[in-house]
């Protein structure tokens, strides 16, 4: 058995089942959800990007007057937990959208904000890479032909640090050489989102640009983004998450990433990478355990918390100057009959009253006194979203193996025991190891790094 593989009996599953559930959810909500499958082949290598559009105020052709979020799950195949969060988010949006359909006039402030929001959700961006993981290659993060989708973007592309590892982060022959990234680029150019959110696992962190620098951008927009992440850290991470530049905190500089491209080139004002889970005690070779929870309780807690966190993010967005400038208005649906989806979702707009703005800080789009949300208000909403996320009893873990044998088999198949080597002694390597480590630390001292991160798998 090759390194990074496990036996058939313990292989995780199942991307096909996950996609079936995605389509089932969309089919239940045809007035405000739709799904597209967009194929592309490059040099006989083909990929398909599945995109779910969720527009709680009703599907429409034009989105210029709405907050637009593009959210990607499963960019790296081995991070199986993140698509489960995407699935739970779709289920939650289905519940909230249905409530808005039935009683628009009694909509809560959060629902009024959702009426001005449209989501493009990628339930599993790197489906070909996930297929390799399901075949038993649990450490695989790249796509179906060995390119890291999160190194294939034209933002400082191709630059290689001294610790560059092609097995982990090969950037491809050129920027956008891969159908996965080319499709996502085309979607970005057409959608022009305000928010890019790239969901990963491997640690607990809320990152913004930059990945290739150990610093964050300057300006009021970047500071507003940082403040939003700090609030989410309090609400959903218990203050544990690293917050700020990925290049400063993740343990290595990453070049050619989607988040850096979205911010620097595409002009997406809020570009985020969230790391939602990491087992810091897992063995280096146990990728399944390192990137994914292995017991049902932790799976459920992780999925529910981070799906709710995305809705908390939506509530915080009006604090950003780019969203504040939109001067959002609530939308009222006009009930109609007939099968024409566009006609059925005709809407009328009216100005949001001053009283509504004052009663709900999440909808306050002007005024210096609205810089920070009232903690009690957001704490209550956060509890409500967590409750909704927890009430959806769809077991996330059934999409991958949690029987305990997966990581055990990985350890058995991947670990190379130095003590089994004839004539081997750690004493020979100890002085060399110390010298190399000291030189490495001195060279990289300019970056705030946690030492163990440098010895682990790539996350971002």
Coordinates of C-alpha atoms in Angstrom, one line a residue:
X1 CA 0.0 0.0 0.0
X2 CA 1.4 3.4 -1.0
X3 CA 1.9 6.3 1.4
X4 CA -1.2 8.4 1.8
X5 CA -3.6 5.6 1.0
X6 CA -5.9 3.4 3.0
X7 CA -7.8 0.2 2.5
X8 CA -11.1 0.0 0.6
X9 CA -12.9 -0.8 3.8
X10 CA -12.1 2.5 5.4
X11 CA -12.3 5.0 2.5
X12 CA -14.3 8.1 3.2
X13 CA -17.5 8.8 1.2
X14 CA -19.2 10.3 -0.7
X15 CA -19.2 13.4 -3.0
X16 CA -22.1 12.0 -5.1
X17 CA -24.3 11.7 -2.0
X18 CA -23.4 15.2 -1.0
X19 CA -24.3 16.6 -4.4
X20 CA -27.6 14.7 -4.4
X21 CA -28.5 16.4 -1.2
X22 CA -27.6 19.8 -2.6
X23 CA -29.9 19.2 -5.5
X24 CA -32.7 18.0 -3.2
X25 CA -32.5 21.2 -1.2
X26 CA -32.6 23.4 -4.3
X27 CA -35.5 21.5 -5.7
X28 CA -37.5 22.2 -2.5
X29 CA -37.0 26.0 -2.9
X30 CA -37.4 26.8 -6.6
X31 CA -38.5 30.4 -5.9
X32 CA -35.2 31.5 -4.3
X33 CA -32.7 28.7 -5.2
X34 CA -31.2 27.4 -8.4
X35 CA -28.2 25.3 -9.3
X36 CA -25.9 25.3 -12.3
X37 CA -23.3 22.8 -13.4
X38 CA -20.6 24.5 -15.5
X39 CA -18.1 22.1 -17.3
X40 CA -14.7 23.0 -18.7
X41 CA -11.9 20.8 -20.2
X42 CA -8.3 21.9 -20.5
X43 CA -5.8 19.6 -22.3
X44 CA -8.2 16.7 -21.9
X45 CA -8.6 17.3 -18.2
X46 CA -12.2 18.1 -17.3
X47 CA -13.8 19.6 -14.3
X48 CA -17.3 20.8 -13.4
X49 CA -18.1 23.7 -11.1
X50 CA -21.4 23.3 -9.3
X51 CA -22.8 26.7 -8.3
X52 CA -25.9 27.2 -6.1
X53 CA -27.6 30.6 -6.3
X54 CA -29.6 31.5 -3.2
X55 CA -31.5 34.8 -3.3
X56 CA -33.8 34.8 -0.3
X57 CA -35.8 37.8 -1.6
X58 CA -36.6 35.9 -4.8
X59 CA -34.6 34.9 -7.8
X60 CA -33.9 37.8 -10.1
X61 CA -31.8 38.6 -13.1
X62 CA -30.0 41.6 -11.8
X63 CA -28.1 41.8 -8.5
X64 CA -26.5 45.2 -8.7
X65 CA -28.5 46.5 -5.8
X66 CA -27.9 43.6 -3.5
X67 CA -25.1 42.4 -1.2
X68 CA -23.3 39.6 -3.1
X69 CA -21.4 36.8 -1.5
X70 CA -19.3 34.1 -3.2
X71 CA -18.5 31.2 -0.9
X72 CA -16.4 28.2 -1.7
X73 CA -16.2 24.9 0.2
X74 CA -13.9 22.0 -0.5
X75 CA -11.1 23.7 -2.4
X76 CA -8.8 21.1 -1.0
X77 CA -10.0 17.6 -1.2
X78 CA -8.7 16.3 2.1
X79 CA -10.7 19.0 4.0
X80 CA -13.9 17.0 4.1
X81 CA -15.6 18.9 6.9
X82 CA -16.0 22.2 4.9
X83 CA -18.5 20.9 2.3
X84 CA -20.6 19.8 5.3
X85 CA -20.8 23.4 6.4
X86 CA -21.9 24.4 3.0
X87 CA -24.7 21.8 3.0
X88 CA -25.9 23.0 6.4
X89 CA -25.8 26.6 5.2
X90 CA -28.1 25.7 2.3
X91 CA -30.5 24.0 4.6
X92 CA -30.6 27.0 7.0
X93 CA -31.1 29.4 4.1
X94 CA -33.9 27.1 2.9
X95 CA -35.7 27.5 6.3
X96 CA -35.1 31.2 6.5
X97 CA -36.2 31.8 2.9
X98 CA -39.4 29.7 3.3
X99 CA -40.3 31.8 6.4
X100 CA -39.9 34.9 4.4
X101 CA -42.0 33.6 1.6
X102 CA -44.9 33.0 3.9
X103 CA -44.8 36.1 6.0
X104 CA -42.9 39.0 4.4
X105 CA -44.6 41.7 6.3
X106 CA -43.5 40.2 9.7
X107 CA -39.9 39.7 8.5
X108 CA -37.2 40.1 11.2
X109 CA -34.4 42.6 10.8
X110 CA -32.1 39.8 9.7
X111 CA -34.6 38.6 7.1
X112 CA -34.9 42.1 5.8
X113 CA -31.2 42.1 5.3
X114 CA -31.3 38.7 3.6
X115 CA -33.9 40.2 1.2
X116 CA -31.0 42.4 0.0
X117 CA -28.5 39.5 -0.3
X118 CA -27.6 37.0 -2.9
X119 CA -25.3 34.0 -2.4
X120 CA -23.3 32.0 -4.9
X121 CA -22.3 28.9 -3.1
X122 CA -19.8 26.3 -4.4
X123 CA -20.6 23.2 -2.3
X124 CA -17.5 21.3 -3.5
X125 CA -15.1 23.4 -5.6
X126 CA -12.5 20.7 -6.1
X127 CA -14.7 17.7 -6.8
X128 CA -11.9 15.8 -8.7
X129 CA -9.5 16.2 -5.8
X130 CA -12.2 15.0 -3.4
X131 CA -12.6 11.9 -5.6
X132 CA -8.9 11.1 -5.0
X133 CA -9.4 11.4 -1.3
X134 CA -12.4 9.1 -1.5
X135 CA -10.2 6.6 -3.3
X136 CA -8.0 6.5 -0.3
X137 CA -5.4 9.3 -0.8
X138 CA -6.3 11.1 2.4
X139 CA -3.5 13.6 2.2
X140 CA -4.4 14.8 -1.3
X141 CA -5.2 18.5 -1.4
X142 CA -4.6 19.2 -5.1
X143 CA -7.0 18.8 -8.1
X144 CA -7.3 15.7 -10.3
X145 CA -4.0 16.3 -12.1
X146 CA -1.8 17.5 -9.3
X147 CA -2.3 21.2 -9.2
X148 CA -3.2 23.1 -6.0
X149 CA -6.2 25.3 -6.9
X150 CA -5.2 27.7 -4.2
X151 CA -1.8 28.4 -5.9
X152 CA -3.1 28.8 -9.4
X153 CA -4.3 32.4 -9.2
X154 CA -2.6 35.3 -10.9
X155 CA -1.6 37.0 -7.6
X156 CA 2.2 36.7 -7.1
X157 CA 1.8 33.4 -8.9
X158 CA 4.7 31.0 -9.2
X159 CA 7.0 32.6 -6.5
X160 CA 8.5 29.8 -4.5
X161 CA 9.7 30.2 -0.9
X162 CA 12.7 28.3 0.3
X163 CA 10.4 25.7 1.9
X164 CA 8.3 25.3 -1.3
X165 CA 6.8 21.8 -1.4
X166 CA 5.5 20.7 -4.9
X167 CA 3.8 17.7 -3.3
X168 CA 1.6 20.2 -1.4
X169 CA 1.4 23.4 -3.4
X170 CA 2.3 22.9 -7.1
X171 CA 0.9 26.0 -8.8
X172 CA 0.4 24.6 -12.3
X173 CA 2.0 25.6 -15.6
X174 CA 0.5 29.1 -15.6
X175 CA -2.1 31.1 -13.8
X176 CA -5.6 29.7 -14.4
X177 CA -4.2 26.7 -16.2
X178 CA -6.8 24.6 -14.4
X179 CA -10.5 24.4 -15.3
X180 CA -11.4 24.8 -11.6
X181 CA -9.8 28.2 -11.3
X182 CA -10.7 29.3 -14.8
X183 CA -14.4 28.6 -14.1
X184 CA -14.2 30.4 -10.8
X185 CA -12.5 33.4 -12.4
X186 CA -15.3 33.6 -14.9
X187 CA -17.9 33.4 -12.2
X188 CA -16.1 36.2 -10.3
X189 CA -16.0 38.5 -13.3
X190 CA -19.7 38.0 -13.9
X191 CA -20.9 38.2 -10.3
X192 CA -18.7 40.9 -9.0
X193 CA -19.1 39.9 -5.4
X194 CA -18.6 42.1 -2.4
X195 CA -17.5 39.1 -0.3
X196 CA -15.3 36.2 -1.1
X197 CA -15.2 33.5 1.6
X198 CA -12.9 30.5 1.2
X199 CA -13.6 27.8 3.8
X200 CA -10.7 25.6 4.8
X201 CA -9.6 23.4 7.7
X202 CA -6.3 22.6 9.4
X203 CA -6.4 25.1 12.2
X204 CA -8.8 27.7 13.7
X205 CA -8.3 31.1 12.0
X206 CA -10.1 34.0 10.3
X207 CA -7.8 35.3 7.6
X208 CA -7.9 38.3 5.3
X209 CA -5.2 39.3 2.8
X210 CA -2.4 39.0 2.5
X211 CA -1.3 35.3 2.1
X212 CA 2.0 36.2 0.3
X213 CA 2.9 39.0 2.8
X214 CA 3.0 39.0 6.6
X215 CA 0.8 42.1 6.7
X216 CA -2.8 43.2 6.0
X217 CA -3.8 46.0 3.5
X218 CA -4.1 49.6 4.6
X219 CA -7.2 51.8 4.6
X220 CA -10.6 52.0 6.2
X221 CA -12.0 49.1 4.2
X222 CA -9.3 46.7 5.4
X223 CA -9.7 47.9 9.0
X224 CA -13.5 47.3 8.8
X225 CA -12.9 43.8 7.5
X226 CA -10.5 43.2 10.4
X227 CA -13.1 44.4 12.9
X228 CA -15.7 42.1 11.4
X229 CA -13.4 39.1 11.8
X230 CA -12.6 40.1 15.4
X231 CA -16.3 40.2 16.2
X232 CA -16.8 36.8 14.6
X233 CA -13.8 35.5 16.6
X234 CA -15.7 36.4 19.8
X235 CA -19.0 35.1 18.6
X236 CA -18.0 31.8 17.0
X237 CA -14.5 31.0 18.0
X238 CA -14.4 31.9 21.7
X239 CA -11.4 34.2 20.9
X240 CA -9.2 31.2 19.9
X241 CA -9.0 31.9 16.2
X242 CA -5.9 33.6 14.7
X243 CA -7.2 36.8 13.1
X244 CA -5.5 38.9 10.4
X245 CA -3.1 38.2 7.6
X246 CA -2.7 34.6 6.6
X247 CA 0.9 35.2 5.7
X248 CA 1.6 36.4 9.2
X249 CA -0.2 33.7 11.2
X250 CA -0.5 30.5 9.2
X251 CA 3.1 29.6 9.4
X252 CA 4.2 30.1 5.8
X253 CA 3.8 32.5 2.9
X254 CA 1.5 31.4 0.2
X255 CA 1.6 32.7 -3.4
X256 CA -1.0 32.6 -6.1
X257 CA -4.0 32.2 -3.7
X258 CA -7.6 33.0 -4.5
X259 CA -8.0 35.4 -1.5
X260 CA -5.1 37.6 -2.5
X261 CA -6.3 37.6 -6.2
X262 CA -9.9 38.5 -5.1
X263 CA -8.7 41.4 -3.1
X264 CA -5.8 42.8 -5.1
X265 CA -6.9 42.1 -8.7
X266 CA -10.6 41.5 -8.8
X267 CA -11.3 44.3 -6.3
X268 CA -13.4 42.3 -3.9
X269 CA -13.5 44.5 -0.8
X270 CA -14.0 41.7 1.7
X271 CA -11.9 38.7 0.9
X272 CA -11.6 36.1 3.6
X273 CA -10.2 32.6 4.3
X274 CA -11.6 30.8 7.3
X275 CA -10.0 27.8 8.9
X276 CA -12.7 26.1 10.8
X277 CA -11.1 23.0 12.4
X278 CA -7.7 21.6 13.1
X279 CA -6.4 18.8 15.4
X280 CA -3.0 20.1 16.4
X281 CA -2.2 16.9 18.2
X282 CA -2.7 14.7 15.2
X283 CA 0.3 12.8 13.7
X284 CA 1.8 14.5 10.7
X285 CA 0.8 11.6 8.5
X286 CA -2.7 11.4 9.8
X287 CA -4.3 13.9 7.4
X288 CA -7.8 12.7 8.0
X289 CA -7.6 13.5 11.7
X290 CA -5.6 16.6 11.2
X291 CA -8.1 18.3 9.0
X292 CA -11.4 16.7 10.0
X293 CA -13.2 15.9 13.3
X294 CA -13.6 12.2 13.8
X295 CA -16.5 11.9 16.3
X296 CA -20.1 12.7 15.6
X297 CA -20.4 15.3 18.4
X298 CA -17.5 17.4 17.1
X299 CA -18.7 17.1 13.5
X300 CA -22.1 18.4 14.5
X301 CA -20.7 21.2 16.7
X302 CA -18.3 22.3 14.0
X303 CA -20.9 22.3 11.2
X304 CA -23.6 24.0 13.2
X305 CA -21.2 26.7 14.5
X306 CA -19.6 27.7 11.2
X307 CA -22.8 27.6 9.2
X308 CA -24.3 30.0 11.7
X309 CA -21.1 32.1 11.5
X310 CA -21.7 32.8 7.9
X311 CA -25.1 34.3 8.7
X312 CA -23.5 36.3 11.5
X313 CA -21.1 37.6 8.8
X314 CA -24.0 38.8 6.7
X315 CA -25.4 40.7 9.7
X316 CA -22.1 42.4 10.2
X317 CA -21.5 43.4 6.6
X318 CA -23.3 46.8 6.8
X319 CA -20.5 47.9 9.0
X320 CA -18.2 47.8 6.0
X321 CA -18.0 51.1 4.1
X322 CA -18.6 49.4 0.7
X323 CA -21.9 48.0 2.0
X324 CA -22.8 51.1 3.9
X325 CA -22.6 53.1 0.7
X326 CA -25.3 50.9 -0.9
X327 CA -28.1 52.5 1.3
X328 CA -30.0 49.3 1.4
X329 CA -33.8 49.2 1.2
X330 CA -36.1 46.4 2.2
X331 CA -38.0 44.4 -0.4
X332 CA -41.6 43.2 -0.4
X333 CA -42.7 40.3 -2.5
X334 CA -45.8 40.7 -4.7
X335 CA -47.8 37.4 -4.5
X336 CA -48.7 36.2 -8.0
X337 CA -49.9 33.0 -9.6
X338 CA -48.6 31.1 -12.5
X339 CA -45.4 29.1 -13.2
X340 CA -43.2 31.9 -14.4
X341 CA -40.5 32.1 -11.8
X342 CA -39.4 35.6 -12.6
X343 CA -42.9 37.1 -12.6
X344 CA -43.7 35.3 -9.4
X345 CA -40.8 37.0 -7.7
X346 CA -41.6 40.5 -8.8
X347 CA -40.8 42.9 -5.9
X348 CA -41.4 46.5 -4.8
X349 CA -38.8 48.5 -2.8
X350 CA -39.5 51.0 0.0
X351 CA -37.1 53.0 2.2
X352 CA -36.1 51.6 5.5
X353 CA -37.5 53.7 8.3
X354 CA -35.3 55.5 10.7
X355 CA -37.0 53.6 13.6
X356 CA -36.0 50.3 12.0
X357 CA -32.5 51.4 11.6
X358 CA -32.2 52.5 15.2
X359 CA -33.8 49.4 16.5
X360 CA -31.4 47.1 14.6
X361 CA -27.6 47.9 14.6
X362 CA -27.1 45.3 11.9
X363 CA -29.0 47.4 9.4
X364 CA -27.5 50.7 10.4
X365 CA -25.7 51.8 7.2
X366 CA -24.7 55.3 8.4
X367 CA -23.7 57.2 11.5
X368 CA -20.5 57.1 13.4
X369 CA -22.2 55.8 16.5
X370 CA -22.8 52.5 14.6
X371 CA -19.2 51.4 14.3
X372 CA -19.6 48.5 16.7
X373 CA -22.6 46.3 17.2
X374 CA -24.2 45.9 20.5
X375 CA -22.8 42.7 21.9
X376 CA -26.1 41.7 23.6
X377 CA -28.0 42.0 20.3
X378 CA -25.6 40.0 18.3
X379 CA -25.1 37.4 21.1
X380 CA -28.9 36.8 21.0
X381 CA -28.9 36.5 17.2
X382 CA -25.9 34.2 17.3
X383 CA -27.7 31.9 19.7
X384 CA -30.8 31.9 17.4
X385 CA -28.7 30.9 14.4
X386 CA -26.9 28.2 16.3
X387 CA -30.2 26.9 17.5
X388 CA -31.5 26.8 13.9
X389 CA -28.2 25.1 12.7
X390 CA -28.6 22.5 15.5
X391 CA -32.3 21.8 14.7
X392 CA -31.4 20.6 11.3
X393 CA -30.7 17.0 12.1
X394 CA -29.2 15.9 8.8
X395 CA -26.1 13.9 10.0
X396 CA -23.1 15.6 8.3
X397 CA -20.8 12.7 9.2
X398 CA -22.5 10.2 6.9
X399 CA -20.6 11.7 4.0
X400 CA -17.3 10.4 5.3
X401 CA -16.1 7.5 7.5
X402 CA -16.2 8.1 11.2
X403 CA -15.9 4.6 12.5
X404 CA -12.5 5.1 13.9
X405 CA -10.7 2.8 11.5
X406 CA -9.7 5.5 9.0
X407 CA -7.0 7.3 10.9
X408 CA -5.8 4.0 12.4
X409 CA -5.2 2.6 9.0
X410 CA -3.6 5.8 7.8
X411 CA -1.0 5.6 10.6
X412 CA -0.3 2.0 9.8
X413 CA 0.2 2.6 6.1
X414 CA 2.0 6.0 6.3
X415 CA 4.3 6.1 9.3
X416 CA 7.9 5.3 8.6
X417 CA 9.5 4.1 11.8
X418 CA 13.1 5.2 12.0
X419 CA 13.8 2.6 14.6
X420 CA 13.3 -0.1 12.0
X421 CA 16.1 1.1 9.8
X422 CA 19.3 -1.0 10.1
X423 CA 22.1 0.8 11.8
X424 CA 20.1 4.0 12.3
X425 CA 20.8 6.2 15.3
X426 CA 19.1 9.6 16.1
X427 CA 22.5 10.7 17.5
X428 CA 23.8 11.1 14.0
X429 CA 21.0 13.5 13.0
X430 CA 20.6 15.5 16.2
X431 CA 23.4 18.1 15.7
X432 CA 22.5 18.6 12.0
X433 CA 18.9 19.0 12.9
X434 CA 19.6 21.6 15.5
X435 CA 21.8 23.7 13.2
X436 CA 19.2 23.6 10.4
X437 CA 16.4 24.5 12.7
X438 CA 18.3 27.5 14.1
X439 CA 19.2 28.8 10.7
X440 CA 15.6 28.4 9.5
X441 CA 14.2 30.3 12.5
X442 CA 16.7 33.1 12.1
X443 CA 15.8 33.5 8.4
X444 CA 12.1 33.5 9.0
X445 CA 12.0 35.6 12.1
X446 CA 10.2 38.4 10.4
X447 CA 7.1 36.3 10.2
X448 CA 5.0 35.5 13.3
X449 CA 5.1 31.8 13.2
X450 CA 4.0 29.0 15.5
X451 CA 6.9 26.5 15.3
X452 CA 4.8 23.4 14.9
X453 CA 3.0 24.8 11.9
X454 CA 6.2 24.7 9.8
X455 CA 6.4 20.9 10.3
X456 CA 2.8 20.3 9.3
X457 CA 0.8 20.0 6.1
X458 CA -0.3 23.1 4.2
X459 CA -3.7 24.5 5.2
X460 CA -4.4 27.7 3.2

